């Protein structure tokens, strides 16, 4: 290996279509100042410069355990000089004080508030979360889970993409990471707390895992032994499916079975099972034949009086604006080539379309075709000569015809 770009190129060349599609997603990168998140920063900078990802956000938590003002200033200047194309979000929390107040360890408290921030920012920007976890972190997490009484599920911990968290460094080999560490070592802001044996993870890292490596443990092989190809490459179908829906006929089954169906759909989307209170609230609305839009931190649940139940993740592609490249529109894995004098619009700007006998509100059309309300503002609308010429309903559902000007639908 000659330079980092060669390592990055090698990784991209062996990635599946699903992983490449994940790279394209809007992302917020958790940067600690350490070597793992540093590699992640440079990898995503490489992706951005090669037009393989969007501009991403960089998040850093000043947790009050080790940082001094000089170090914080150094980190800010480093990001400003090396990653000036990207938005930098700096949060400050007094983790030692918060840990005492909630009676948890410094490590657990820092993690809790870091992910609380990341999830909130992710929701506001409709993005995925990036962390610098790799296969050695997997080994440490495995031991922690086993020490705490974890069962066989502990072996499958720390997936490449779970619950809206993407861990690209798991895709690099140990050899590739070590090369990158040595290349970027002068830009690392080492966390002194990583040396403290007061943390269980550090004791495992210093005392247990070195012995296993001396005995010849192949950490990459171990990780992949317990993470299937479907886990690694995310199953293209999971990435391509932007939402799930449950037939209105299935909504009439027993409550226990309905809970299992909803949880199965959520898991297939990489999300957590639904909590009891929200589920019971939704069941009541279904039984009363009500229209509703309910949500939690991960997903929207939408249903009209007669429609299926839609489950739409908040990071779904259908909740993003259509993209334009040249004269071609892309949305929900569909595309449309603009003809002469046509341009893209939305229901926010154009609210009516001419029909055979006058005009019709586009929102009324959306209601007729039972298009879930969270995605209506993103349905592509084609305008020509300042009048709506087509509403691309087929982009939402391939079984629907596009609604065109002077239609008698």
PDB file of C-alpha atoms in Angstrom, residues 132-341:
ATOM      1  CA  UNK A 132     -15.525   4.611  13.831  1.00  0.00           C
ATOM      2  CA  UNK A 133     -16.163   1.129  15.239  1.00  0.00           C
ATOM      3  CA  UNK A 134     -14.116  -1.716  13.740  1.00  0.00           C
ATOM      4  CA  UNK A 135     -13.574  -5.441  14.298  1.00  0.00           C
ATOM      5  CA  UNK A 136     -11.377  -4.994  17.401  1.00  0.00           C
ATOM      6  CA  UNK A 137     -14.160  -2.939  18.959  1.00  0.00           C
ATOM      7  CA  UNK A 138     -16.422  -5.886  18.152  1.00  0.00           C
ATOM      8  CA  UNK A 139     -14.149  -8.213  20.131  1.00  0.00           C
ATOM      9  CA  UNK A 140     -14.193  -5.869  23.139  1.00  0.00           C
ATOM     10  CA  UNK A 141     -17.988  -5.467  22.924  1.00  0.00           C
ATOM     11  CA  UNK A 142     -18.369  -9.247  22.702  1.00  0.00           C
ATOM     12  CA  UNK A 143     -16.448  -9.744  25.965  1.00  0.00           C
ATOM     13  CA  UNK A 144     -18.377  -6.949  27.704  1.00  0.00           C
ATOM     14  CA  UNK A 145     -21.682  -8.545  26.692  1.00  0.00           C
ATOM     15  CA  UNK A 146     -20.540 -11.989  27.859  1.00  0.00           C
ATOM     16  CA  UNK A 147     -19.306 -10.608  31.202  1.00  0.00           C
ATOM     17  CA  UNK A 148     -22.713  -9.012  31.709  1.00  0.00           C
ATOM     18  CA  UNK A 149     -24.488 -12.303  31.057  1.00  0.00           C
ATOM     19  CA  UNK A 150     -25.222 -11.950  27.340  1.00  0.00           C
ATOM     20  CA  UNK A 151     -26.304 -15.006  25.364  1.00  0.00           C
ATOM     21  CA  UNK A 152     -25.539 -16.194  21.852  1.00  0.00           C
ATOM     22  CA  UNK A 153     -26.897 -12.934  20.394  1.00  0.00           C
ATOM     23  CA  UNK A 154     -23.724 -11.303  21.744  1.00  0.00           C
ATOM     24  CA  UNK A 155     -21.838 -12.910  18.847  1.00  0.00           C
ATOM     25  CA  UNK A 156     -23.834 -10.854  16.342  1.00  0.00           C
ATOM     26  CA  UNK A 157     -23.290  -7.509  18.045  1.00  0.00           C
ATOM     27  CA  UNK A 158     -22.008  -4.390  16.241  1.00  0.00           C
ATOM     28  CA  UNK A 159     -23.391  -4.879  12.736  1.00  0.00           C
ATOM     29  CA  UNK A 160     -22.255  -2.843   9.767  1.00  0.00           C
ATOM     30  CA  UNK A 161     -25.596  -1.029   9.594  1.00  0.00           C
ATOM     31  CA  UNK A 162     -28.062  -1.204  12.464  1.00  0.00           C
ATOM     32  CA  UNK A 163     -30.668   1.228  13.775  1.00  0.00           C
ATOM     33  CA  UNK A 164     -29.542   4.003  11.420  1.00  0.00           C
ATOM     34  CA  UNK A 165     -25.885   3.672  12.520  1.00  0.00           C
ATOM     35  CA  UNK A 166     -23.341   2.881   9.795  1.00  0.00           C
ATOM     36  CA  UNK A 167     -19.871   1.581  10.767  1.00  0.00           C
ATOM     37  CA  UNK A 168     -17.714   1.688   7.596  1.00  0.00           C
ATOM     38  CA  UNK A 169     -14.441   0.778   9.351  1.00  0.00           C
ATOM     39  CA  UNK A 170     -15.789  -2.756   9.827  1.00  0.00           C
ATOM     40  CA  UNK A 171     -15.323  -3.107   6.070  1.00  0.00           C
ATOM     41  CA  UNK A 172     -11.569  -2.451   6.305  1.00  0.00           C
ATOM     42  CA  UNK A 173      -9.159  -5.234   7.202  1.00  0.00           C
ATOM     43  CA  UNK A 174      -6.991  -4.993  10.315  1.00  0.00           C
ATOM     44  CA  UNK A 175      -3.945  -4.581   8.060  1.00  0.00           C
ATOM     45  CA  UNK A 176      -5.569  -1.710   6.159  1.00  0.00           C
ATOM     46  CA  UNK A 177      -6.509   0.078   9.380  1.00  0.00           C
ATOM     47  CA  UNK A 178      -3.018  -0.257  10.797  1.00  0.00           C
ATOM     48  CA  UNK A 179      -1.527   1.255   7.647  1.00  0.00           C
ATOM     49  CA  UNK A 180      -3.952   4.173   7.881  1.00  0.00           C
ATOM     50  CA  UNK A 181      -3.178   4.639  11.593  1.00  0.00           C
ATOM     51  CA  UNK A 182       0.536   4.947  10.862  1.00  0.00           C
ATOM     52  CA  UNK A 183      -0.089   7.332   7.958  1.00  0.00           C
ATOM     53  CA  UNK A 184      -2.314   9.739   9.926  1.00  0.00           C
ATOM     54  CA  UNK A 185      -0.762   9.314  13.394  1.00  0.00           C
ATOM     55  CA  UNK A 186       0.477  12.909  13.621  1.00  0.00           C
ATOM     56  CA  UNK A 187      -3.113  14.207  13.343  1.00  0.00           C
ATOM     57  CA  UNK A 188      -4.548  12.207  16.231  1.00  0.00           C
ATOM     58  CA  UNK A 189      -5.787  13.893  19.421  1.00  0.00           C
ATOM     59  CA  UNK A 190      -5.306  10.958  21.761  1.00  0.00           C
ATOM     60  CA  UNK A 191      -7.870  10.480  24.495  1.00  0.00           C
ATOM     61  CA  UNK A 192      -5.976   9.896  27.756  1.00  0.00           C
ATOM     62  CA  UNK A 193      -9.071   8.207  29.204  1.00  0.00           C
ATOM     63  CA  UNK A 194      -8.382   5.337  26.775  1.00  0.00           C
ATOM     64  CA  UNK A 195      -5.395   4.447  28.983  1.00  0.00           C
ATOM     65  CA  UNK A 196      -7.323   4.381  32.250  1.00  0.00           C
ATOM     66  CA  UNK A 197      -7.965   0.893  33.637  1.00  0.00           C
ATOM     67  CA  UNK A 198     -10.984   2.209  35.519  1.00  0.00           C
ATOM     68  CA  UNK A 199     -12.975   1.438  32.341  1.00  0.00           C
ATOM     69  CA  UNK A 200     -13.876  -2.205  31.639  1.00  0.00           C
ATOM     70  CA  UNK A 201     -13.343  -1.789  27.902  1.00  0.00           C
ATOM     71  CA  UNK A 202      -9.806  -0.513  28.473  1.00  0.00           C
ATOM     72  CA  UNK A 203      -8.960  -3.421  30.778  1.00  0.00           C
ATOM     73  CA  UNK A 204     -10.141  -5.861  28.097  1.00  0.00           C
ATOM     74  CA  UNK A 205      -8.167  -3.961  25.442  1.00  0.00           C
ATOM     75  CA  UNK A 206      -4.936  -3.943  27.470  1.00  0.00           C
ATOM     76  CA  UNK A 207      -5.018  -7.321  29.190  1.00  0.00           C
ATOM     77  CA  UNK A 208      -7.166  -9.801  27.261  1.00  0.00           C
ATOM     78  CA  UNK A 209      -7.173  -9.052  23.537  1.00  0.00           C
ATOM     79  CA  UNK A 210      -3.345  -8.776  23.207  1.00  0.00           C
ATOM     80  CA  UNK A 211      -3.057 -12.365  24.488  1.00  0.00           C
ATOM     81  CA  UNK A 212      -5.592 -13.550  21.918  1.00  0.00           C
ATOM     82  CA  UNK A 213      -3.708 -11.845  19.097  1.00  0.00           C
ATOM     83  CA  UNK A 214      -0.443 -13.406  20.287  1.00  0.00           C
ATOM     84  CA  UNK A 215      -2.184 -16.789  20.056  1.00  0.00           C
ATOM     85  CA  UNK A 216      -2.992 -16.085  16.411  1.00  0.00           C
ATOM     86  CA  UNK A 217      -6.582 -14.792  16.544  1.00  0.00           C
ATOM     87  CA  UNK A 218      -7.761 -13.541  13.125  1.00  0.00           C
ATOM     88  CA  UNK A 219     -10.147 -10.807  14.230  1.00  0.00           C
ATOM     89  CA  UNK A 220     -11.578 -10.146  10.773  1.00  0.00           C
ATOM     90  CA  UNK A 221     -12.370 -13.828  10.246  1.00  0.00           C
ATOM     91  CA  UNK A 222     -13.982 -14.037  13.684  1.00  0.00           C
ATOM     92  CA  UNK A 223     -16.207 -11.044  12.967  1.00  0.00           C
ATOM     93  CA  UNK A 224     -17.406 -12.350   9.605  1.00  0.00           C
ATOM     94  CA  UNK A 225     -18.033 -15.813  11.059  1.00  0.00           C
ATOM     95  CA  UNK A 226     -20.910 -14.298  13.023  1.00  0.00           C
ATOM     96  CA  UNK A 227     -22.130 -11.699  10.543  1.00  0.00           C
ATOM     97  CA  UNK A 228     -23.707 -13.146   7.425  1.00  0.00           C
ATOM     98  CA  UNK A 229     -23.353 -11.778   3.911  1.00  0.00           C
ATOM     99  CA  UNK A 230     -26.825 -10.352   4.342  1.00  0.00           C
ATOM    100  CA  UNK A 231     -25.612  -8.438   7.406  1.00  0.00           C
ATOM    101  CA  UNK A 232     -22.471  -7.211   5.661  1.00  0.00           C
ATOM    102  CA  UNK A 233     -23.972  -6.084   2.425  1.00  0.00           C
ATOM    103  CA  UNK A 234     -27.257  -5.157   4.035  1.00  0.00           C
ATOM    104  CA  UNK A 235     -29.406  -7.078   1.601  1.00  0.00           C
ATOM    105  CA  UNK A 236     -29.988  -4.755  -1.327  1.00  0.00           C
ATOM    106  CA  UNK A 237     -33.715  -5.232  -0.929  1.00  0.00           C
ATOM    107  CA  UNK A 238     -33.604  -3.556   2.498  1.00  0.00           C
ATOM    108  CA  UNK A 239     -31.875  -0.519   1.046  1.00  0.00           C
ATOM    109  CA  UNK A 240     -34.114  -0.359  -2.007  1.00  0.00           C
ATOM    110  CA  UNK A 241     -37.355  -0.613  -0.018  1.00  0.00           C
ATOM    111  CA  UNK A 242     -38.005   2.924   1.305  1.00  0.00           C
ATOM    112  CA  UNK A 243     -40.993   1.915   3.421  1.00  0.00           C
ATOM    113  CA  UNK A 244     -43.160  -1.033   4.371  1.00  0.00           C
ATOM    114  CA  UNK A 245     -46.907  -1.360   4.294  1.00  0.00           C
ATOM    115  CA  UNK A 246     -49.294  -3.786   5.961  1.00  0.00           C
ATOM    116  CA  UNK A 247     -52.468  -4.648   4.075  1.00  0.00           C
ATOM    117  CA  UNK A 248     -55.657  -3.331   5.640  1.00  0.00           C
ATOM    118  CA  UNK A 249     -56.902  -6.955   5.595  1.00  0.00           C
ATOM    119  CA  UNK A 250     -54.065  -8.005   7.914  1.00  0.00           C
ATOM    120  CA  UNK A 251     -54.879  -5.174  10.293  1.00  0.00           C
ATOM    121  CA  UNK A 252     -57.983  -7.057  11.414  1.00  0.00           C
ATOM    122  CA  UNK A 253     -56.080  -9.976  12.927  1.00  0.00           C
ATOM    123  CA  UNK A 254     -55.469 -10.581  16.626  1.00  0.00           C
ATOM    124  CA  UNK A 255     -53.519  -7.916  18.480  1.00  0.00           C
ATOM    125  CA  UNK A 256     -50.629 -10.230  19.363  1.00  0.00           C
ATOM    126  CA  UNK A 257     -50.170 -11.288  15.730  1.00  0.00           C
ATOM    127  CA  UNK A 258     -50.411  -7.696  14.507  1.00  0.00           C
ATOM    128  CA  UNK A 259     -47.624  -6.716  16.911  1.00  0.00           C
ATOM    129  CA  UNK A 260     -45.446  -9.481  15.448  1.00  0.00           C
ATOM    130  CA  UNK A 261     -46.154  -8.323  11.882  1.00  0.00           C
ATOM    131  CA  UNK A 262     -45.339  -4.687  12.674  1.00  0.00           C
ATOM    132  CA  UNK A 263     -42.148  -5.665  14.524  1.00  0.00           C
ATOM    133  CA  UNK A 264     -41.111  -7.885  11.618  1.00  0.00           C
ATOM    134  CA  UNK A 265     -41.570  -4.968   9.188  1.00  0.00           C
ATOM    135  CA  UNK A 266     -39.585  -2.644  11.447  1.00  0.00           C
ATOM    136  CA  UNK A 267     -36.728  -5.125  11.814  1.00  0.00           C
ATOM    137  CA  UNK A 268     -36.640  -5.583   8.026  1.00  0.00           C
ATOM    138  CA  UNK A 269     -36.087  -1.805   7.806  1.00  0.00           C
ATOM    139  CA  UNK A 270     -33.255  -1.995  10.351  1.00  0.00           C
ATOM    140  CA  UNK A 271     -35.332  -0.395  13.131  1.00  0.00           C
ATOM    141  CA  UNK A 272     -36.361  -1.271  16.689  1.00  0.00           C
ATOM    142  CA  UNK A 273     -39.629  -3.079  17.523  1.00  0.00           C
ATOM    143  CA  UNK A 274     -42.558  -0.798  18.347  1.00  0.00           C
ATOM    144  CA  UNK A 275     -43.099   0.087  22.013  1.00  0.00           C
ATOM    145  CA  UNK A 276     -46.242  -1.114  23.758  1.00  0.00           C
ATOM    146  CA  UNK A 277     -47.937   2.260  24.399  1.00  0.00           C
ATOM    147  CA  UNK A 278     -47.550   3.479  20.816  1.00  0.00           C
ATOM    148  CA  UNK A 279     -48.671   0.105  19.461  1.00  0.00           C
ATOM    149  CA  UNK A 280     -51.855   0.091  21.574  1.00  0.00           C
ATOM    150  CA  UNK A 281     -52.604   3.652  20.511  1.00  0.00           C
ATOM    151  CA  UNK A 282     -52.293   2.651  16.856  1.00  0.00           C
ATOM    152  CA  UNK A 283     -54.469  -0.431  17.401  1.00  0.00           C
ATOM    153  CA  UNK A 284     -57.222   1.760  18.863  1.00  0.00           C
ATOM    154  CA  UNK A 285     -57.058   4.105  15.874  1.00  0.00           C
ATOM    155  CA  UNK A 286     -57.232   1.169  13.450  1.00  0.00           C
ATOM    156  CA  UNK A 287     -60.180  -0.394  15.281  1.00  0.00           C
ATOM    157  CA  UNK A 288     -62.007   2.978  15.206  1.00  0.00           C
ATOM    158  CA  UNK A 289     -61.309   3.269  11.442  1.00  0.00           C
ATOM    159  CA  UNK A 290     -59.536   6.598  11.968  1.00  0.00           C
ATOM    160  CA  UNK A 291     -57.034   8.354   9.757  1.00  0.00           C
ATOM    161  CA  UNK A 292     -53.782   9.024  11.601  1.00  0.00           C
ATOM    162  CA  UNK A 293     -50.122   9.956  11.476  1.00  0.00           C
ATOM    163  CA  UNK A 294     -48.132   8.710  14.456  1.00  0.00           C
ATOM    164  CA  UNK A 295     -44.382   8.712  14.942  1.00  0.00           C
ATOM    165  CA  UNK A 296     -41.494   7.844  17.201  1.00  0.00           C
ATOM    166  CA  UNK A 297     -37.846   8.845  16.886  1.00  0.00           C
ATOM    167  CA  UNK A 298     -37.275   6.434  13.960  1.00  0.00           C
ATOM    168  CA  UNK A 299     -40.424   6.137  11.883  1.00  0.00           C
ATOM    169  CA  UNK A 300     -43.810   7.468  10.782  1.00  0.00           C
ATOM    170  CA  UNK A 301     -46.943   5.303  10.973  1.00  0.00           C
ATOM    171  CA  UNK A 302     -49.575   6.598   8.527  1.00  0.00           C
ATOM    172  CA  UNK A 303     -53.017   5.347   7.573  1.00  0.00           C
ATOM    173  CA  UNK A 304     -56.139   6.801   5.990  1.00  0.00           C
ATOM    174  CA  UNK A 305     -59.557   5.350   6.823  1.00  0.00           C
ATOM    175  CA  UNK A 306     -59.428   2.767   4.019  1.00  0.00           C
ATOM    176  CA  UNK A 307     -55.731   2.451   3.189  1.00  0.00           C
ATOM    177  CA  UNK A 308     -53.012   0.023   4.197  1.00  0.00           C
ATOM    178  CA  UNK A 309     -50.819   0.916   7.171  1.00  0.00           C
ATOM    179  CA  UNK A 310     -47.579   2.570   5.990  1.00  0.00           C
ATOM    180  CA  UNK A 311     -44.344   2.379   7.975  1.00  0.00           C
ATOM    181  CA  UNK A 312     -41.959   5.082   6.704  1.00  0.00           C
ATOM    182  CA  UNK A 313     -38.478   5.385   8.280  1.00  0.00           C
ATOM    183  CA  UNK A 314     -37.449   8.966   8.948  1.00  0.00           C
ATOM    184  CA  UNK A 315     -34.240   8.356   6.989  1.00  0.00           C
ATOM    185  CA  UNK A 316     -36.150   6.985   3.972  1.00  0.00           C
ATOM    186  CA  UNK A 317     -35.331   8.234   0.496  1.00  0.00           C
ATOM    187  CA  UNK A 318     -39.005   9.133  -0.017  1.00  0.00           C
ATOM    188  CA  UNK A 319     -38.629  11.854   2.608  1.00  0.00           C
ATOM    189  CA  UNK A 320     -35.846  13.527   0.634  1.00  0.00           C
ATOM    190  CA  UNK A 321     -36.295  16.039  -2.153  1.00  0.00           C
ATOM    191  CA  UNK A 322     -35.967  14.670  -5.706  1.00  0.00           C
ATOM    192  CA  UNK A 323     -32.428  14.991  -7.114  1.00  0.00           C
ATOM    193  CA  UNK A 324     -31.651  16.527 -10.494  1.00  0.00           C
ATOM    194  CA  UNK A 325     -28.618  15.572 -12.514  1.00  0.00           C
ATOM    195  CA  UNK A 326     -28.437  17.290 -15.881  1.00  0.00           C
ATOM    196  CA  UNK A 327     -31.961  17.051 -17.263  1.00  0.00           C
ATOM    197  CA  UNK A 328     -32.859  13.884 -15.327  1.00  0.00           C
ATOM    198  CA  UNK A 329     -34.918  13.663 -12.121  1.00  0.00           C
ATOM    199  CA  UNK A 330     -34.270  10.909  -9.546  1.00  0.00           C
ATOM    200  CA  UNK A 331     -36.566   9.989  -6.643  1.00  0.00           C
ATOM    201  CA  UNK A 332     -37.405   6.733  -4.895  1.00  0.00           C
ATOM    202  CA  UNK A 333     -35.216   4.755  -7.321  1.00  0.00           C
ATOM    203  CA  UNK A 334     -37.158   6.097 -10.315  1.00  0.00           C
ATOM    204  CA  UNK A 335     -36.045   8.592 -12.953  1.00  0.00           C
ATOM    205  CA  UNK A 336     -37.627  10.949 -15.473  1.00  0.00           C
ATOM    206  CA  UNK A 337     -35.923  12.860 -18.293  1.00  0.00           C
ATOM    207  CA  UNK A 338     -37.187  16.420 -18.599  1.00  0.00           C
ATOM    208  CA  UNK A 339     -38.342  17.441 -22.043  1.00  0.00           C
ATOM    209  CA  UNK A 340     -37.862  20.876 -23.582  1.00  0.00           C
ATOM    210  CA  UNK A 341     -39.304  23.706 -21.444  1.00  0.00           C
TER     211      UNK A 341
END
